Short mmCIF file of C-alpha atoms in Angstrom, two decimals:
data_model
loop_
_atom_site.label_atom_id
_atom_site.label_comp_id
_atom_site.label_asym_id
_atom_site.label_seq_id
_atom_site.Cartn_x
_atom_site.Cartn_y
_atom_site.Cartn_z
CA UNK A 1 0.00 0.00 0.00
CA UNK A 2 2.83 2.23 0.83
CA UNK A 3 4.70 1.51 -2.41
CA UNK A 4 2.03 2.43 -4.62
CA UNK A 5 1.36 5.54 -2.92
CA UNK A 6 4.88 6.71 -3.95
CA UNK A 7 5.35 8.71 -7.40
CA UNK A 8 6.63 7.39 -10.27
CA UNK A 9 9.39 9.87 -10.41
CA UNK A 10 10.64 8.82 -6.65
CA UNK A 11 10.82 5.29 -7.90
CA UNK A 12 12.48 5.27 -10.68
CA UNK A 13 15.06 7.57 -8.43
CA UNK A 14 14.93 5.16 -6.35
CA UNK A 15 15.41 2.08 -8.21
CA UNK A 16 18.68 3.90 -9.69
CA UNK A 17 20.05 4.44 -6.16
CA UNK A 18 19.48 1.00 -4.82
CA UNK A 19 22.07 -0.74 -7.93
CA UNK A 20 24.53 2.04 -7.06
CA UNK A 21 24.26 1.05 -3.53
CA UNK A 22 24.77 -2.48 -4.41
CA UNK A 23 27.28 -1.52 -7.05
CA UNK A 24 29.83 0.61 -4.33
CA UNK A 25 29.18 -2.35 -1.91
CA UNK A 26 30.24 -4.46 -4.69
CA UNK A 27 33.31 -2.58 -5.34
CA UNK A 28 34.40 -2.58 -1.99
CA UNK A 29 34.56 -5.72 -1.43
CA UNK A 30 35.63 -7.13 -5.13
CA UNK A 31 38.54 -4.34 -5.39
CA UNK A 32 40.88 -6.08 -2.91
CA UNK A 33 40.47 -9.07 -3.76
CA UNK A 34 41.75 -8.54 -7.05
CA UNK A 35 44.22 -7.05 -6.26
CA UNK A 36 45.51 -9.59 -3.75
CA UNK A 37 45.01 -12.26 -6.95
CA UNK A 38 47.00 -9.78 -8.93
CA UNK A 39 50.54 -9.15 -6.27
CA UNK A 40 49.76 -13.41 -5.66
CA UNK A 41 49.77 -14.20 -9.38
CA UNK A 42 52.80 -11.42 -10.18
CA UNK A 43 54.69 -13.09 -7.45
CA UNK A 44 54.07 -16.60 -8.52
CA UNK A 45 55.46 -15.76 -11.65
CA UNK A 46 58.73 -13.86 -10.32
CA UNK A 47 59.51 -16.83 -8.12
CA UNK A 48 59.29 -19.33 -11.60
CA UNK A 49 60.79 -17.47 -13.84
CA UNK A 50 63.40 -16.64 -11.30
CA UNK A 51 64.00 -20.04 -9.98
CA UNK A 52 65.16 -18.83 -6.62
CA UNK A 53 65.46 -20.59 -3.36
CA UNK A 54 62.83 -20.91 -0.92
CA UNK A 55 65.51 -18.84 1.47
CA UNK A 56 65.42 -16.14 -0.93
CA UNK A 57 61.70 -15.76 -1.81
CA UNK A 58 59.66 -18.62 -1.23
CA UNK A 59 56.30 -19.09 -3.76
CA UNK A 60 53.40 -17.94 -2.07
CA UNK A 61 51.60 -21.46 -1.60
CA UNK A 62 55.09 -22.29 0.66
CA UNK A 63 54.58 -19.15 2.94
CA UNK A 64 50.57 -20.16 2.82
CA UNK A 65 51.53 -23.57 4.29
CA UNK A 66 53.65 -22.40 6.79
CA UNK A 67 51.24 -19.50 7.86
CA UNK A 68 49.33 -22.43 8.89
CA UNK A 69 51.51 -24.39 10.37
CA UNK A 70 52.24 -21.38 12.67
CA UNK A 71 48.04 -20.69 13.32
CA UNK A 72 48.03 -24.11 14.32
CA UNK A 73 50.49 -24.26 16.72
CA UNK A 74 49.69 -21.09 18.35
CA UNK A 75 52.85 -18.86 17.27
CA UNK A 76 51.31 -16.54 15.40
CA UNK A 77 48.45 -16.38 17.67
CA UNK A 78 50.60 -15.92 21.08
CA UNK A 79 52.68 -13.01 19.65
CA UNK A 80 50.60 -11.10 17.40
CA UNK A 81 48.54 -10.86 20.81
CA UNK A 82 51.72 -9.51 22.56
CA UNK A 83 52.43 -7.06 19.22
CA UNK A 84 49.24 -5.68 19.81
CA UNK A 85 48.49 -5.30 23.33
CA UNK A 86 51.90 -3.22 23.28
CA UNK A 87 50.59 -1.02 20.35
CA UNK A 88 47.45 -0.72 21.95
CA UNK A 89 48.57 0.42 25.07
CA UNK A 90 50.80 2.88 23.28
CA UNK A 91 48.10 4.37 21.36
CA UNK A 92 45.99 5.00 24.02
CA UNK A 93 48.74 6.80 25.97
CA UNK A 94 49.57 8.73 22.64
CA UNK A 95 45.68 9.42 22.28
CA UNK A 96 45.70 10.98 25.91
CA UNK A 97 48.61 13.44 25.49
CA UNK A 98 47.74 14.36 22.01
CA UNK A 99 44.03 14.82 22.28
CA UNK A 100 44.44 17.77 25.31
CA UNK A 101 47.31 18.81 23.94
CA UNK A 102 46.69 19.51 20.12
CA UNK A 103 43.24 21.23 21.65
CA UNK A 104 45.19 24.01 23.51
CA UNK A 105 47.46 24.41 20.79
CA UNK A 106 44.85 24.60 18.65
CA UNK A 107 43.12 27.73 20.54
CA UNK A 108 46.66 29.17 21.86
CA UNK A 109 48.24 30.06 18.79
CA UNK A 110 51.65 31.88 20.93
CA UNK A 111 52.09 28.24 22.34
CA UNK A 112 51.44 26.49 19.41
CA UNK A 113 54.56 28.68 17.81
CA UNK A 114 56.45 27.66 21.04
CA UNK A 115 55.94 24.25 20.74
CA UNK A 116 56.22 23.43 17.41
CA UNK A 117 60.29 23.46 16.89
CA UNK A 118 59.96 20.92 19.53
CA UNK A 119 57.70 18.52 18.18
CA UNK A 120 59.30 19.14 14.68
CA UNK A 121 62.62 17.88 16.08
CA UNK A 122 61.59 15.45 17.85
CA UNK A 123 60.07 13.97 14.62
CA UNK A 124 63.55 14.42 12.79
CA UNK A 125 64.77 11.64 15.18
CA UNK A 126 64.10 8.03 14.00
CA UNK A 127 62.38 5.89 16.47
CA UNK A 128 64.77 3.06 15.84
CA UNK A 129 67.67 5.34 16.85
CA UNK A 130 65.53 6.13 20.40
CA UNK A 131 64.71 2.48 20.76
CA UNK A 132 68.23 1.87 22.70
CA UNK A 133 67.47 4.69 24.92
CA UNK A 134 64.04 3.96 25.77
CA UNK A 135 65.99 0.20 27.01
CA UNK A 136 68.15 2.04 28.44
CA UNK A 137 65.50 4.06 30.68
CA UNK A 138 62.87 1.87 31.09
CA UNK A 139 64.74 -1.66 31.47
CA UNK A 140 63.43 -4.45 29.87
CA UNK A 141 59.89 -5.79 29.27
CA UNK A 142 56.50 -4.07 27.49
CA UNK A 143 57.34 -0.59 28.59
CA UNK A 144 60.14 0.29 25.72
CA UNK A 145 58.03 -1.12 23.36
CA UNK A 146 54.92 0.80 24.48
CA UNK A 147 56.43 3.84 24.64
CA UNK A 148 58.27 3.25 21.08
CA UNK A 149 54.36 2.89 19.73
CA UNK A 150 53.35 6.12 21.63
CA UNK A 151 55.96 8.52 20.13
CA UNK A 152 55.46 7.22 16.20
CA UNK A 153 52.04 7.35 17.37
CA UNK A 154 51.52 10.83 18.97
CA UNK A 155 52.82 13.76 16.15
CA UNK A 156 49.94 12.44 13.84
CA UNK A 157 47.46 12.62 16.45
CA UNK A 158 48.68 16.11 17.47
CA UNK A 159 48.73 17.28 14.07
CA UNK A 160 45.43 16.10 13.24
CA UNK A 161 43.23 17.20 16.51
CA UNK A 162 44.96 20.78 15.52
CA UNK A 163 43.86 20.72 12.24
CA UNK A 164 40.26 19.01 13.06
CA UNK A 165 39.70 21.89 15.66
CA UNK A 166 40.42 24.50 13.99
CA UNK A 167 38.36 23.54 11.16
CA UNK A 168 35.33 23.82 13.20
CA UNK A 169 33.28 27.46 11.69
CA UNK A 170 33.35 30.02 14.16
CA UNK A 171 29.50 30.66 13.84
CA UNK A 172 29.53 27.36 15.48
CA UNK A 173 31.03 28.90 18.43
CA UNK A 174 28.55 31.90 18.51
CA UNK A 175 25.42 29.63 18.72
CA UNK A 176 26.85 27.79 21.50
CA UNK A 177 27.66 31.15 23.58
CA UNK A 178 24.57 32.52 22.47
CA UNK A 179 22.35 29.59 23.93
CA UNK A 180 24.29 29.69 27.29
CA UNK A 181 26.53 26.35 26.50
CA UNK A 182 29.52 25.90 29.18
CA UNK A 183 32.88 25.04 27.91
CA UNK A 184 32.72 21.76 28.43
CA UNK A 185 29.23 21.65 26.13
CA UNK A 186 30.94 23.01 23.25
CA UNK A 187 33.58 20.74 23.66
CA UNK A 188 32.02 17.78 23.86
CA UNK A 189 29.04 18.90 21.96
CA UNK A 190 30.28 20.98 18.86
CA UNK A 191 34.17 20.96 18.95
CA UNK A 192 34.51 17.24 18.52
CA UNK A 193 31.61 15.71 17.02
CA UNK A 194 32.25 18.70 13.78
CA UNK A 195 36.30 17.60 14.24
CA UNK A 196 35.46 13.72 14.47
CA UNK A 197 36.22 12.99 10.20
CA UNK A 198 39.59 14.49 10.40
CA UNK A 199 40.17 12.98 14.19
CA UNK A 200 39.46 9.34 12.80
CA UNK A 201 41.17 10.19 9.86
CA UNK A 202 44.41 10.84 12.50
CA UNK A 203 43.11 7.66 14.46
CA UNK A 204 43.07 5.29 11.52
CA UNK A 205 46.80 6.30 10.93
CA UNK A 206 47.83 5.71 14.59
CA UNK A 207 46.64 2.65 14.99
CA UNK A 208 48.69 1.25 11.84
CA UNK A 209 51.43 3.30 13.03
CA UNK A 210 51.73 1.88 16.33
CA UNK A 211 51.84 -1.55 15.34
CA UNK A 212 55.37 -0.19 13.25
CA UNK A 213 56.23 0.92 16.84
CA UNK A 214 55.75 -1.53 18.86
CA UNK A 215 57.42 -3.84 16.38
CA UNK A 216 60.56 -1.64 16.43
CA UNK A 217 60.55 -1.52 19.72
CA UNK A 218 60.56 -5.76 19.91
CA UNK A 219 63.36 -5.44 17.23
CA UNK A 220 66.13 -4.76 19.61
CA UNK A 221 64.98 -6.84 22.84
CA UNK A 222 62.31 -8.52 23.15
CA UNK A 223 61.43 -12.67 24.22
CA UNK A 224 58.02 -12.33 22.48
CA UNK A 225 55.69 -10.36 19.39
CA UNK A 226 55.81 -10.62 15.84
CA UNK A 227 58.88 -8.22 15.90
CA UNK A 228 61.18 -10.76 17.79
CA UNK A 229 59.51 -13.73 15.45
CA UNK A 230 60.53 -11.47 12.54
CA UNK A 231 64.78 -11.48 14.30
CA UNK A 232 64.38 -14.69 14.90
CA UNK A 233 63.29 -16.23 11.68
CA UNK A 234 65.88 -13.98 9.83
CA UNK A 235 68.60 -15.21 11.34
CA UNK A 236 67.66 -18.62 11.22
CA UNK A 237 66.95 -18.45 7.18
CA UNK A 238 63.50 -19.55 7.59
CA UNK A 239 62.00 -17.06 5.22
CA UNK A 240 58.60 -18.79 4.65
CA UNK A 241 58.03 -18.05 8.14
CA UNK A 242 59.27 -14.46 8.00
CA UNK A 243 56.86 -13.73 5.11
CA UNK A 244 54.04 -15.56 7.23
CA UNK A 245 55.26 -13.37 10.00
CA UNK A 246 54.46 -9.98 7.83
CA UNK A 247 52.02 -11.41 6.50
CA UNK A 248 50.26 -11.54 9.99
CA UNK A 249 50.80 -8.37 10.66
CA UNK A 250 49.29 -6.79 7.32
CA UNK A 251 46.13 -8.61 8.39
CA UNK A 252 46.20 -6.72 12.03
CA UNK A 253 47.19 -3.58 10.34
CA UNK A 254 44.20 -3.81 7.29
CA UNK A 255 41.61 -5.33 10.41
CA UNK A 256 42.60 -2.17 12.67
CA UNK A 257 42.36 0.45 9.31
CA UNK A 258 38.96 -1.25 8.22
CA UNK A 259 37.81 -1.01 11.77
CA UNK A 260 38.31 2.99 12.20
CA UNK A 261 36.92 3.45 8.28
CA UNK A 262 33.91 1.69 8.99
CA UNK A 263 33.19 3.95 11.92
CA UNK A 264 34.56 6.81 9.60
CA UNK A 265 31.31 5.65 7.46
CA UNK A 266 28.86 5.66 9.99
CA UNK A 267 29.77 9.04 11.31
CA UNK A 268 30.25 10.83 8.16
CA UNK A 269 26.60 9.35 7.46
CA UNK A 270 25.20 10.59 10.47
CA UNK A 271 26.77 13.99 9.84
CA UNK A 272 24.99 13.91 6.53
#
């Protein structure tokens, strides 16, 4: 009854925007996948045409198998856990300095300028040349790596909440003060929600960025994580397992960026 009470014009509209609907969905999901078939294939054919060692690159069914062997047993399972409980932890630490932080630079310009030679040259410094130091400090154990995830992890947070709340209009502002709001309503209420695309923009970075932290930080000591699995099956030549390793860890990085973009999604569409 409801259906035929609609125009002819609205459903032909939309009929067209249900099949674009589908199509996008479609596209979504199909576009990765061929392109995974198309590195797997490309590789295949290197590795034939090649005829190299499985020490040197191994074919992609090899590092498959072993991928498996390593699910089964619970390698791959144990450490990627430890990998990202330290980037976790790290990112939420980063996420509480830079959040405050890049808001008061945000509406203090003077500090900002005071600031930002700091955090620029603190940037210039790799992370794997502070790794030693941050053993150094804080001993052995998660801590180093933690705190190697929070400082990859905190300039594009930083950068990000500045640039998300400073994008917010100032007639925004005006309405709030004009209906009475405290500062805490128009933070909560108008700063962040109109800053949230560019914030989860900044989020969906850190999150991949502090699993390169982390991992950096389980490069140069570390009994556990898929950084001292990738040592350890380096210098022991077993380079199926070392693929398998990275391998792991673009699925937790992809999982972690699909996360964030879904809820990217859902907010833009609730903005809209």
């Amino acid at each position: 009854m409801v259906w035929a009470r609609v125009s002819p014009a609205a459903r032909r509209r939309m009929g067209r925007r249900i099949p674009s609907r589908a199509r996008r969905a479609a596209i979504s999901v199909l576009s990765p996948l061929v392109t995974a078939s198309i590195v797997l294939l490309g590789w295949e054919l290197i590795v034939r045409l090649g005829s190299y060692q499985v020490f040197v690159l191994p074919r992609p069914g090899v590092v498959w198998n072993r991928a498996r062997e390593l699910l089964a047993d619970g390698t791959l399972v144990t450490n990627g856990w430890a990998t990202m409980r330290e980037a976790g932890i790290g990112f939420a630490i980063a996420f509480a300095i830079a959040l405050p932080l890049g808001y008061l630079l945000a509406h203090v310009p003077l500090l900002e300028r005071l600031a930002a030679p700091m955090i620029a040259a603190s940037q210039a410094v790799p992370i794997i040349a502070l790794a030693p130091l941050l053993y150094l400090w804080l001993s052995n154990g998660m801590m180093p790596k933690i705190a190697a995830a929070a400082l990859v992890v905190v300039f594009p947070l930083l950068v990000t909440t500045i640039t998300g709340i400073r994008g917010v209009a100032k007639e925004y502002h005006e309405v709030a003060r004009v209906f009475g709001a405290h500062w805490w309503e128009r933070v909560f209420l108008v700063e962040i929600p109109l800053a949230a695309p560019v914030l989860l923009g900044g989020i969906k970075l850190g999150f991949t960025l502090s699993l390169t932290g982390a991992v950096v930080g389980e490069f140069l000591g570390a009994d556990q994580g898929l950084g001292f699995l990738l040592n350890y099956y380096q210098a022991n030549l077993d380079t199926p397992a070392l693929f398998a390793t990275l391998l792991a860890l673009g699925v937790i990085g992809i999982t972690l960026y699909s996360c964030v973009s879904l809820l990217e999604r859902i907010v833009s569409t609730w903005e809209g």
